[in-house]
Amino acid sequence: MFNNFKYLVREGLRNAWSNRLMTLASVGVLVCCLVLMGSAVLVSVNISHAMTWLKGENVVMVFLKDAVSGSDSYSVDDVANQIKSVDNVDPNNVEFVPKEEGFNALMSRFDKGLEIIDALGDTANILPDAFRVGFKDQSRYDATVEQLKNLDVVYTVRENREYAKRLEGIRKTVTVVGVWIVGLLLVVSLFIITNTVKLTMYVRKLEISIMKSVGATDWFIRMPFLVEGVTIGLAAGIISFALVAYIYSSAASAISQVMSAGAYPLSAIILQLLLAFLGCGIASGAMGSLVSIGKYLKDDGGVSGE
Amino acid sequence: MIEFRNVYKTYDNGTKALRDLNLRVNEGEFVFIVGSSGAGKSTLLKILMHEETPNSGEVIVNNTRLSTLSHKDIPYYRRTLGMVFQDFRLIPNMSVFDNVAFAMRVTGASTKAIRKKVPYVLAHVGLTDKSHCLPNELSGGEQQRVGLARALINNPALIIADEPTGNVDPRMSFEIVDMLNQINRNNGTTILMVTHEHALVRKFRRRIVEIQNGELVADSGPEVDYYV
Ligand SMILES: Nc1ncnc2c1ncn2[C@@H]1O[C@H](COP(=O)(O)OP(=O)(O)OP(=O)(O)O)[C@@H](O)[C@H]1O
Ligand SMILES: [Mg+2]
């Protein structure tokens, strides 16, 4: 049986080669499809990554009322203890942020505008003292924020949730649009692969009818076409993986310059990425060929070729 | 060996190719099937190959009712037949050897078995020195002998030949039928051969079945004058 396997694989490769123009076209279309699909997935992964990063920051800024922060006499420790005593606040993750530091942090967010704000001088101490507070249990986030807001000394709580929500929205859009594009392209590439294999089949009509007449099973007849389809899929998978990996690593360095979260590291997903590309490529190649030959095999006729 | 019982075949376009056909062929017989064009001879053979199925009636080959064969059984059934066609049906880009080997490979035979058996059968049909030729480098008679070698390679109990000499010159025609005759005599292989060539039918004096308009109109019966 192994002999046969080798023989059938060789036949399939011969098919792919003798139809190389169509093979090339199929690979090309499939590459486009896979690259777009991969990009959509990677964008989605990165947004998720940014979101978990935001959550992983895990902290809210608790700003004190001016009345408290402004008075020289208040005790940072007292306020810290008040905050720590709130249910679900992680006592090891409560950090005092004096107004100067908060201001500097704010300043660093602007780049060019720095001079303008500099001009404000000392009066620029517009921010109150604050605490950076982390939670133990993220699922009780809302309730804890509410409790913090209810403390007498607290002016407001700045959450990261707005960003998270917006990112979640973008992610959903990317996913939906991505799924549609991918679905559409998948249909197109299946169509092209199907036609490539059909072309081979037409060329090999005589061969198939002879195979049938000497008692070849469906799998024996199918194998070379399957090999042809899988070869197309495999080639497309490898090429698109290389393309996407290259594009991603260039994009990643760009992303890390604009976003402090940075891009999701390629090395962490490179294996999954490769497997996904190969898997998708092979699956669509195999499906394309099985679909195109299926109808032909159902018929028991065609033996004497009329 | 072969039995047709009240077989009717009407094609989708309404052509009645076989009407109430009854035929019995015993193991080891050599039968010429004759009849004018469009009589239904090829249809009869196609039913035997399970390429077409009858509308009604029963066909039994080697104790198998063909109507009970599932799609999966058909390849295995066909391996028990050898088929020879008028147009040879050789694969143009394969050598003589590979064309014959192909039929063996399909059955899952090992390369070793193929290397042993193919030359033996090619020798049998007198094509040893043409083994590496392509089909288009051979004469019609030689091509048909390749077809014959392919039909023989899996030791079928039944050979079905539809006008095997139709594209071969008369001298070669005689040789091919003579080969079939030898195979029948030596191996006891049952042979059904459709032909238009009365000279051959007269010369070999085997059983003759005549079909006209889809009906069996004459049957010389079992081979009485075998050794004439
Ligand atoms: N696939 C088909 N579809 C419709 N009609 C067909 C088909 N095959 C054969 N026929 C018709 O059935 C009848 C019998 O055809 P068949 O091929 O069996 O004749 P035949 O005896 O082999 O003739 P010939 O000697 O010319 O080969 C003819 O009228 C033919 O036109
Ligand atoms: Mg005919």
Coordinates of C-alpha atoms and ligand atoms in Angstrom, one line a residue:
Chain A
M1 CA 0.0 0.0 0.0
F2 CA 2.9 2.3 0.7
N3 CA 4.1 1.8 -2.9
N4 CA 0.8 3.0 -4.0
F5 CA 0.9 6.0 -1.8
K6 CA 4.2 7.0 -3.2
Y7 CA 2.9 6.5 -6.7
L8 CA -0.2 8.5 -6.1
V9 CA 1.6 11.4 -4.5
R10 CA 3.9 11.5 -7.5
E11 CA 1.0 11.5 -9.8
G12 CA -0.6 14.4 -7.9
L13 CA 2.6 16.5 -8.1
R14 CA 2.9 15.7 -11.8
N15 CA -0.7 17.1 -12.2
A16 CA 0.1 20.2 -10.3
W17 CA 3.2 20.7 -12.5
S18 CA 1.6 20.1 -15.8
N19 CA -1.1 22.6 -15.0
R20 CA 1.4 25.0 -13.5
L21 CA -0.3 28.2 -14.7
M22 CA -3.6 27.3 -13.0
T23 CA -1.7 26.0 -10.0
L24 CA 0.0 29.3 -9.7
A25 CA -3.2 31.2 -10.0
S26 CA -4.8 29.1 -7.3
V27 CA -1.8 29.6 -5.0
G28 CA -2.0 33.3 -5.6
V29 CA -5.6 33.7 -4.8
L30 CA -5.3 31.5 -1.8
V31 CA -2.3 33.5 -0.6
C32 CA -4.4 36.7 -0.8
C33 CA -7.1 35.1 1.2
L34 CA -4.8 33.7 3.8
V35 CA -2.9 36.9 4.2
L36 CA -6.1 38.9 4.8
M37 CA -7.4 36.3 7.1
G38 CA -4.2 36.2 9.1
S39 CA -4.1 40.0 9.3
A40 CA -7.6 40.2 10.6
V41 CA -6.8 37.6 13.2
L42 CA -3.6 39.4 14.2
V43 CA -5.3 42.8 14.5
S44 CA -7.9 41.1 16.7
V45 CA -5.3 39.4 18.8
N46 CA -3.5 42.7 19.3
I47 CA -6.6 44.5 20.4
S48 CA -7.3 41.8 22.9
H49 CA -3.7 42.1 24.0
A50 CA -4.1 45.8 24.5
M51 CA -7.2 45.2 26.4
T52 CA -5.7 42.7 28.8
W53 CA -2.8 45.0 29.2
L54 CA -5.2 47.8 30.2
K55 CA -6.9 45.5 32.6
G56 CA -3.6 44.2 33.7
E57 CA -2.7 47.7 34.6
N58 CA -5.6 46.8 36.8
V59 CA -5.4 50.1 38.5
V60 CA -7.7 53.0 38.8
M61 CA -6.5 56.5 39.8
V62 CA -8.3 57.7 42.9
F63 CA -8.1 61.5 43.0
L64 CA -8.5 63.2 46.4
K65 CA -10.8 66.2 46.9
D66 CA -9.0 69.5 46.7
A67 CA -10.0 70.3 50.2
V68 CA -8.1 67.3 51.4
S69 CA -5.2 67.4 49.0
G70 CA -4.8 71.1 49.4
S71 CA -4.5 71.1 53.2
D72 CA -1.1 70.5 54.5
S73 CA -2.3 68.7 57.5
Y74 CA -3.8 65.6 56.1
S75 CA -2.1 62.3 56.6
V76 CA -1.3 60.2 53.6
D77 CA -1.3 57.1 55.6
D78 CA -4.7 57.8 57.0
V79 CA -6.2 58.2 53.6
A80 CA -4.3 55.1 52.4
N81 CA -5.7 53.1 55.2
Q82 CA -9.2 54.3 54.3
I83 CA -8.7 53.1 50.8
K84 CA -7.2 49.8 51.8
S85 CA -10.1 49.1 54.0
V86 CA -12.5 49.2 51.1
D87 CA -13.6 45.7 50.2
N88 CA -11.8 44.1 47.3
V89 CA -9.0 46.7 47.2
D90 CA -5.6 45.0 47.1
P91 CA -3.9 46.5 50.1
N92 CA -0.5 45.7 48.6
N93 CA -1.4 47.6 45.5
V94 CA -2.2 51.1 46.9
E95 CA 0.4 53.6 46.0
F96 CA 0.5 57.3 46.7
V97 CA 0.9 59.6 43.7
P98 CA 1.8 63.2 44.8
K99 CA 0.4 65.9 42.7
E100 CA 3.8 66.8 41.2
E101 CA 4.3 63.3 40.0
G102 CA 0.8 63.2 38.5
F103 CA 1.5 66.4 36.8
N104 CA 4.7 65.2 35.3
A105 CA 3.1 62.1 34.1
L106 CA 0.4 64.2 32.5
M107 CA 3.0 66.4 30.9
S108 CA 4.9 63.5 29.5
R109 CA 1.8 62.7 27.5
F110 CA 2.0 65.9 25.6
D111 CA 5.1 66.4 23.7
K112 CA 5.1 69.6 21.8
G113 CA 2.6 71.3 24.0
L114 CA 5.0 71.2 26.9
E115 CA 6.1 74.8 26.6
I116 CA 2.5 76.0 26.8
I117 CA 1.9 74.2 30.0
D118 CA 5.3 75.2 31.3
A119 CA 4.1 78.7 30.9
L120 CA 1.5 77.9 33.5
G121 CA 4.3 77.7 36.0
D122 CA 3.6 76.7 39.6
T123 CA 0.0 77.4 39.2
A124 CA -0.1 74.4 37.0
N125 CA -0.5 72.2 40.0
I126 CA -4.0 71.6 38.8
L127 CA -4.0 68.0 39.8
P128 CA -4.8 66.8 43.3
D129 CA -2.9 64.2 45.1
A130 CA -3.9 60.7 44.0
F131 CA -3.6 57.0 44.8
R132 CA -3.0 54.3 42.3
V133 CA -5.2 51.5 43.5
G134 CA -5.4 47.9 42.3
F135 CA -8.2 45.4 42.9
K136 CA -8.1 41.8 44.0
D137 CA -11.1 40.6 42.0
Q138 CA -11.7 42.2 38.6
S139 CA -15.3 40.9 38.4
R140 CA -16.3 43.2 41.2
Y141 CA -14.7 46.1 39.5
D142 CA -17.9 48.3 39.2
A143 CA -18.9 47.9 42.8
T144 CA -15.5 48.6 44.1
V145 CA -15.2 51.8 42.0
E146 CA -18.5 52.8 43.4
Q147 CA -17.4 52.3 47.0
L148 CA -14.2 54.2 46.4
K149 CA -16.2 57.1 45.0
N150 CA -18.3 57.1 48.1
L151 CA -15.4 57.8 50.4
D152 CA -15.4 61.3 51.8
V153 CA -11.9 62.1 50.8
V154 CA -12.3 61.0 47.2
Y155 CA -13.0 63.5 44.5
T156 CA -13.2 61.1 41.5
V157 CA -12.0 57.8 40.2
R158 CA -10.5 57.6 36.8
E159 CA -11.0 54.3 35.1
N160 CA -9.5 52.7 32.1
R161 CA -12.8 51.2 31.2
E162 CA -13.6 53.7 28.5
Y163 CA -10.6 52.7 26.5
A164 CA -11.4 49.1 27.1
K165 CA -14.9 49.6 25.8
R166 CA -13.8 51.4 22.8
L167 CA -11.2 48.8 22.0
E168 CA -13.8 46.1 22.4
G169 CA -15.9 47.9 19.9
I170 CA -13.1 48.1 17.4
R171 CA -12.3 44.5 18.0
K172 CA -15.8 43.4 17.3
T173 CA -15.9 45.4 14.1
V174 CA -12.6 44.0 12.9
T175 CA -13.8 40.5 13.7
V176 CA -17.1 40.9 11.8
V177 CA -15.5 42.6 8.8
G178 CA -12.7 40.1 8.9
V179 CA -15.0 37.1 9.0
W180 CA -16.9 38.5 5.9
I181 CA -13.8 39.2 3.9
V182 CA -12.4 35.8 4.8
G183 CA -15.6 34.0 4.0
L184 CA -15.9 35.7 0.6
L185 CA -12.3 35.0 -0.3
L186 CA -12.5 31.5 0.9
V187 CA -15.4 30.9 -1.5
V188 CA -13.4 32.6 -4.3
S189 CA -10.3 30.5 -3.7
L190 CA -12.3 27.3 -3.4
F191 CA -13.9 28.1 -6.7
I192 CA -10.4 28.6 -8.3
I193 CA -9.0 25.5 -6.8
T194 CA -12.0 23.5 -7.9
N195 CA -11.5 24.7 -11.4
T196 CA -7.8 23.9 -11.4
V197 CA -8.6 20.4 -10.4
K198 CA -11.4 20.2 -12.8
L199 CA -9.0 21.2 -15.6
T200 CA -6.7 18.4 -14.6
M201 CA -9.6 16.1 -14.5
Y202 CA -10.6 17.0 -18.0
V203 CA -7.1 16.4 -19.2
R204 CA -7.1 13.1 -17.4
K205 CA -10.6 12.0 -18.3
L206 CA -9.3 9.1 -20.3
E207 CA -7.0 8.1 -17.5
I208 CA -9.9 8.2 -15.0
S209 CA -12.2 6.1 -17.2
I210 CA -9.4 3.6 -17.6
M211 CA -8.9 3.6 -13.9
K212 CA -12.6 2.9 -13.4
S213 CA -12.6 0.1 -16.0
V214 CA -9.7 -1.8 -14.3
G215 CA -11.4 -1.5 -10.9
A216 CA -9.8 1.5 -9.1
T217 CA -11.5 2.5 -5.9
D218 CA -12.7 6.0 -5.4
W219 CA -9.9 6.8 -3.1
F220 CA -7.3 5.6 -5.6
I221 CA -8.8 7.9 -8.2
R222 CA -9.2 10.7 -5.8
M223 CA -5.7 10.6 -4.3
P224 CA -3.7 12.4 -7.0
F225 CA -6.3 15.2 -7.2
L226 CA -6.2 15.4 -3.4
V227 CA -2.4 15.7 -3.5
E228 CA -2.7 18.4 -6.1
G229 CA -5.1 20.4 -4.0
V230 CA -3.1 19.9 -0.9
T231 CA 0.1 20.9 -2.6
I232 CA -1.6 24.2 -3.7
G233 CA -2.8 24.7 -0.2
L234 CA 0.5 23.9 1.4
A235 CA 2.4 26.3 -0.9
A236 CA -0.1 29.0 -0.3
G237 CA 0.1 28.4 3.5
I238 CA 3.9 28.7 3.6
I239 CA 4.0 31.8 1.4
S240 CA 1.3 33.6 3.3
F241 CA 2.9 32.7 6.6
A242 CA 6.2 34.2 5.5
L243 CA 4.4 37.3 4.2
V244 CA 2.4 37.9 7.3
A245 CA 5.2 37.2 9.6
Y246 CA 7.4 39.7 7.7
I247 CA 4.7 42.4 7.6
Y248 CA 3.8 41.8 11.3
S249 CA 7.3 42.2 12.5
S250 CA 7.7 45.4 10.7
A251 CA 4.3 46.6 11.9
A252 CA 5.1 45.5 15.5
S253 CA 8.0 47.9 15.9
A254 CA 5.9 50.7 14.6
I255 CA 3.1 49.8 17.0
S256 CA 5.4 49.7 20.0
Q257 CA 6.3 53.3 19.3
V258 CA 2.8 54.6 19.4
M259 CA 1.3 52.3 22.0
S260 CA 3.0 51.6 25.3
A261 CA 1.3 48.2 25.4
G262 CA 3.4 47.3 22.4
A263 CA 2.4 44.7 19.8
Y264 CA 1.7 41.2 20.8
P265 CA 5.1 39.5 20.5
L266 CA 5.4 37.5 17.3
S267 CA 7.5 34.9 18.9
A268 CA 4.7 34.0 21.3
I269 CA 2.3 33.1 18.5
I270 CA 4.6 32.2 15.6
L271 CA 4.0 28.4 16.0
Q272 CA 0.2 28.8 16.2
L273 CA 0.4 31.2 13.3
L274 CA 2.4 28.7 11.2
L275 CA 0.1 25.8 12.0
A276 CA -3.0 27.9 11.4
F277 CA -1.8 29.0 8.0
L278 CA -0.7 25.5 7.0
G279 CA -4.0 24.1 8.3
C280 CA -6.2 26.6 6.5
G281 CA -4.2 26.2 3.3
I282 CA -4.3 22.4 3.3
A283 CA -8.0 22.3 4.3
S284 CA -9.1 24.6 1.5
G285 CA -6.9 22.8 -1.0
A286 CA -8.2 19.4 0.0
M287 CA -11.8 20.6 0.0
G288 CA -11.5 22.2 -3.4
S289 CA -10.3 18.9 -4.9
L290 CA -12.7 16.7 -3.1
V291 CA -15.6 18.8 -4.2
S292 CA -14.6 18.9 -7.8
I293 CA -14.1 15.2 -8.2
G294 CA -16.9 14.0 -5.9
K295 CA -19.6 14.3 -8.5
Y296 CA -17.6 12.5 -11.1
L297 CA -17.1 9.5 -8.8
K298 CA -20.7 9.1 -7.8
D299 CA -21.5 8.0 -11.3
D300 CA -20.6 4.4 -12.0
G301 CA -20.5 5.0 -15.7
G302 CA -17.8 6.6 -17.8
V303 CA -15.9 3.4 -18.1
S304 CA -15.8 3.1 -21.9
G305 CA -15.6 6.9 -22.0
E306 CA -18.8 7.9 -23.9
Chain B
M1 CA -21.1 -17.8 -15.4
I2 CA -23.3 -15.2 -17.0
E3 CA -27.1 -15.0 -17.0
F4 CA -29.4 -12.3 -18.4
R5 CA -33.0 -12.8 -17.3
N6 CA -35.7 -10.7 -18.9
V7 CA -33.4 -7.7 -19.2
Y8 CA -34.8 -4.4 -20.4
K9 CA -32.7 -1.3 -21.0
T10 CA -34.2 2.0 -22.0
Y11 CA -31.9 5.0 -22.1
D12 CA -32.9 8.3 -20.6
N13 CA -33.8 9.7 -24.0
G14 CA -36.3 6.9 -24.6
T15 CA -34.2 4.6 -26.8
K16 CA -35.1 1.0 -26.1
A17 CA -31.7 -0.7 -26.4
L18 CA -32.5 -4.1 -24.9
R19 CA -36.0 -5.8 -24.7
D20 CA -36.6 -8.8 -22.7
L21 CA -33.1 -10.2 -23.3
N22 CA -32.4 -13.7 -22.0
L23 CA -28.9 -15.2 -22.4
R24 CA -26.9 -17.8 -20.5
V25 CA -23.2 -18.2 -21.0
N26 CA -21.4 -21.0 -19.2
E27 CA -17.9 -20.9 -17.8
G28 CA -15.2 -21.4 -20.4
E29 CA -17.3 -20.4 -23.4
F30 CA -16.2 -18.2 -26.2
V31 CA -19.2 -16.2 -27.5
F32 CA -19.3 -13.9 -30.6
I33 CA -22.0 -11.3 -30.3
V34 CA -23.1 -10.0 -33.6
G35 CA -25.9 -7.8 -34.9
S36 CA -26.3 -4.6 -37.0
S37 CA -25.3 -1.2 -35.7
G38 CA -27.5 0.0 -32.9
A39 CA -28.7 -3.5 -32.1
G40 CA -27.7 -3.2 -28.4
K41 CA -24.5 -5.2 -28.4
S42 CA -22.4 -2.5 -26.6
T43 CA -25.3 -1.9 -24.2
L44 CA -25.2 -5.6 -23.2
L45 CA -21.5 -5.4 -22.5
K46 CA -21.9 -2.1 -20.6
I47 CA -24.4 -3.8 -18.3
L48 CA -21.9 -6.5 -17.7
M49 CA -19.3 -3.9 -16.8
H50 CA -21.8 -2.2 -14.5
E51 CA -21.5 0.9 -16.5
E52 CA -25.2 0.9 -17.2
T53 CA -27.9 -0.7 -15.2
P54 CA -31.0 -2.5 -16.6
N55 CA -34.4 -1.0 -16.0
S56 CA -35.7 -4.4 -15.2
G57 CA -34.6 -8.0 -15.2
E58 CA -31.7 -9.5 -13.5
V59 CA -28.1 -10.0 -14.5
I60 CA -26.0 -12.6 -12.7
V61 CA -22.2 -12.9 -13.1
N62 CA -20.2 -15.4 -11.2
N63 CA -23.1 -16.0 -8.8
T64 CA -23.3 -12.2 -8.1
R65 CA -26.6 -10.5 -8.9
L66 CA -25.3 -7.2 -10.3
S67 CA -28.3 -5.3 -8.9
T68 CA -27.1 -6.1 -5.4
L69 CA -23.7 -4.5 -5.9
S70 CA -23.2 -1.2 -4.0
H71 CA -21.1 1.6 -5.3
K72 CA -18.3 0.4 -3.1
D73 CA -18.4 -3.1 -4.5
I74 CA -18.2 -2.1 -8.1
P75 CA -14.4 -1.6 -8.3
Y76 CA -13.8 -5.0 -6.8
Y77 CA -16.3 -6.6 -9.2
R78 CA -14.6 -4.9 -12.2
R79 CA -11.2 -6.4 -11.1
T80 CA -12.7 -9.8 -11.9
L81 CA -13.3 -8.7 -15.5
G82 CA -10.9 -7.9 -18.3
M83 CA -12.1 -5.3 -20.8
V84 CA -10.9 -4.6 -24.3
F85 CA -12.1 -1.7 -26.3
Q86 CA -12.2 -0.8 -30.0
D87 CA -10.3 2.4 -29.4
F88 CA -7.6 0.6 -27.2
R89 CA -8.0 3.2 -24.4
L90 CA -4.3 3.4 -23.7
I91 CA -2.8 6.3 -21.7
P92 CA -0.8 8.2 -24.3
N93 CA 2.0 9.5 -22.1
M94 CA 2.7 6.1 -20.5
S95 CA 4.9 3.4 -21.9
V96 CA 3.5 0.0 -22.8
F97 CA 4.9 -1.4 -19.6
D98 CA 3.3 1.4 -17.5
N99 CA -0.1 1.0 -19.2
V100 CA -0.2 -2.6 -18.3
A101 CA 1.3 -2.0 -14.9
F102 CA -1.4 0.6 -14.2
A103 CA -4.2 -2.0 -14.1
M104 CA -2.2 -3.9 -11.5
R105 CA -1.3 -0.9 -9.5
V106 CA -4.9 0.0 -9.1
T107 CA -5.5 -3.2 -7.2
G108 CA -2.8 -2.4 -4.7
A109 CA -0.2 -4.8 -6.1
S110 CA 3.4 -4.2 -4.9
T111 CA 6.1 -2.9 -7.3
K112 CA 7.8 -6.2 -7.0
A113 CA 4.8 -8.1 -8.1
I114 CA 4.3 -5.7 -11.0
R115 CA 7.9 -6.0 -12.1
K116 CA 7.5 -9.8 -12.2
K117 CA 4.1 -10.1 -13.8
V118 CA 4.0 -7.4 -16.5
P119 CA 6.9 -8.7 -18.5
Y120 CA 5.4 -12.2 -18.4
V121 CA 2.1 -11.0 -19.8
L122 CA 3.8 -8.7 -22.4
A123 CA 5.8 -11.8 -23.6
H124 CA 2.5 -13.6 -23.8
V125 CA 1.2 -11.1 -26.3
G126 CA 4.5 -10.8 -28.1
L127 CA 5.4 -7.3 -27.1
T128 CA 8.5 -7.9 -25.0
D129 CA 10.7 -5.6 -27.2
K130 CA 8.1 -2.9 -27.3
S131 CA 7.9 -2.6 -23.5
H132 CA 9.3 0.9 -23.4
C133 CA 7.5 2.3 -26.4
L134 CA 4.7 4.9 -26.1
P135 CA 1.3 3.8 -27.6
N136 CA 1.6 6.1 -30.6
E137 CA 4.8 4.4 -31.6
L138 CA 2.9 1.2 -32.1
S139 CA 0.6 -0.1 -34.9
G140 CA -3.1 -0.6 -34.3
G141 CA -2.6 -4.3 -33.8
E142 CA 0.2 -3.8 -31.4
Q143 CA -1.8 -1.3 -29.4
Q144 CA -4.6 -3.7 -29.1
R145 CA -2.3 -6.4 -27.9
V146 CA -1.3 -3.9 -25.1
G147 CA -5.0 -3.6 -24.4
L148 CA -5.2 -7.3 -24.3
A149 CA -2.2 -7.6 -21.9
R150 CA -3.9 -5.1 -19.6
A151 CA -7.1 -7.0 -19.6
L152 CA -5.2 -10.2 -18.8
I153 CA -2.9 -8.8 -16.1
N154 CA -5.3 -9.4 -13.2
N155 CA -6.2 -13.0 -14.3
P156 CA -9.9 -12.3 -14.9
A157 CA -12.4 -15.1 -15.2
L158 CA -14.2 -13.2 -17.9
I159 CA -13.0 -11.0 -20.8
I160 CA -15.3 -8.6 -22.4
A161 CA -14.2 -7.2 -25.8
D162 CA -16.2 -4.6 -27.7
E163 CA -15.1 -4.8 -31.4
P164 CA -11.5 -5.3 -30.4
T165 CA -10.5 -5.7 -34.1
G166 CA -12.5 -2.6 -35.3
N167 CA -9.4 -0.5 -35.7
V168 CA -6.9 -3.2 -36.7
D169 CA -6.0 -4.5 -40.2
P170 CA -7.4 -7.9 -41.1
R171 CA -4.2 -9.9 -40.6
M172 CA -3.7 -8.4 -37.1
S173 CA -7.4 -9.0 -36.4
F174 CA -6.9 -12.6 -37.0
E175 CA -4.0 -12.7 -34.6
I176 CA -5.8 -10.9 -31.9
V177 CA -8.9 -13.2 -32.0
D178 CA -6.5 -16.1 -32.2
M179 CA -4.9 -14.9 -28.9
L180 CA -8.3 -14.6 -27.3
N181 CA -9.0 -18.1 -28.6
Q182 CA -5.8 -19.4 -27.0
I183 CA -6.5 -17.7 -23.7
N184 CA -9.9 -19.3 -23.7
R185 CA -8.6 -22.7 -24.6
N186 CA -5.6 -22.7 -22.3
N187 CA -6.9 -20.9 -19.2
G188 CA -10.6 -21.5 -19.5
T189 CA -11.3 -17.8 -19.5
T190 CA -14.8 -17.0 -20.6
I191 CA -14.9 -14.6 -23.5
L192 CA -17.6 -12.3 -24.9
M193 CA -16.6 -10.5 -28.0
V194 CA -18.7 -8.2 -30.1
T195 CA -17.7 -8.1 -33.7
H196 CA -18.9 -7.1 -37.2
E197 CA -16.4 -9.2 -39.0
H198 CA -18.1 -12.2 -40.4
A199 CA -14.9 -13.6 -41.7
L200 CA -13.6 -14.0 -38.2
V201 CA -16.8 -15.5 -36.9
R202 CA -16.8 -18.0 -39.6
K203 CA -13.1 -18.9 -39.2
F204 CA -13.1 -19.5 -35.4
R205 CA -16.4 -21.3 -35.3
R206 CA -17.4 -20.5 -31.7
R207 CA -20.8 -19.8 -30.2
I208 CA -22.6 -17.0 -32.0
V209 CA -25.3 -14.9 -30.5
E210 CA -27.2 -12.4 -32.7
I211 CA -29.0 -9.4 -31.4
Q212 CA -31.3 -7.2 -33.4
N213 CA -33.3 -4.3 -32.1
G214 CA -32.5 -5.2 -28.6
E215 CA -33.7 -8.7 -28.9
L216 CA -31.8 -12.0 -29.1
V217 CA -32.8 -13.3 -32.5
A218 CA -30.3 -16.2 -33.0
D219 CA -28.1 -18.4 -30.9
S220 CA -25.9 -21.1 -32.3
G221 CA -26.0 -22.7 -28.8
P222 CA -23.2 -24.4 -27.0
E223 CA -20.1 -25.1 -29.1
V224 CA -21.0 -28.2 -30.9
D225 CA -18.4 -28.1 -33.6
Y226 CA -15.6 -27.1 -31.3
Y227 CA -12.8 -29.0 -33.1
V228 CA -13.9 -28.7 -36.7
Ligands
LIG1 N1 -25.8 6.6 -23.6 C1 -26.8 6.5 -24.5 N2 -27.9 7.3 -24.4 C2 -28.9 7.2 -25.2 N3 -29.0 6.2 -26.2 C3 -28.0 5.4 -26.3 C4 -26.8 5.4 -25.5 N4 -26.0 4.5 -25.8 C5 -26.5 3.8 -26.8 N5 -27.7 4.3 -27.1 C6 -28.7 3.8 -28.1 O1 -29.0 2.5 -27.8 C7 -29.1 1.7 -29.0 C8 -28.1 0.5 -28.8 O2 -26.8 1.1 -28.8 P1 -25.5 0.1 -28.7 O3 -24.4 1.0 -28.5 O4 -25.8 -0.9 -27.7 O5 -25.5 -0.5 -30.1 P2 -24.4 -1.5 -30.8 O6 -25.1 -2.7 -31.1 O7 -23.2 -1.6 -30.0 O8 -24.1 -0.7 -32.1 P3 -22.7 -0.6 -32.9 O9 -22.5 -1.9 -33.7 O10 -22.9 0.5 -33.9 O11 -21.6 -0.4 -31.9 C9 -28.8 2.6 -30.1 O12 -30.0 3.0 -30.7 C10 -28.0 3.8 -29.5 O13 -28.3 4.9 -30.2
MG2 MG -21.2 -0.9 -30.1

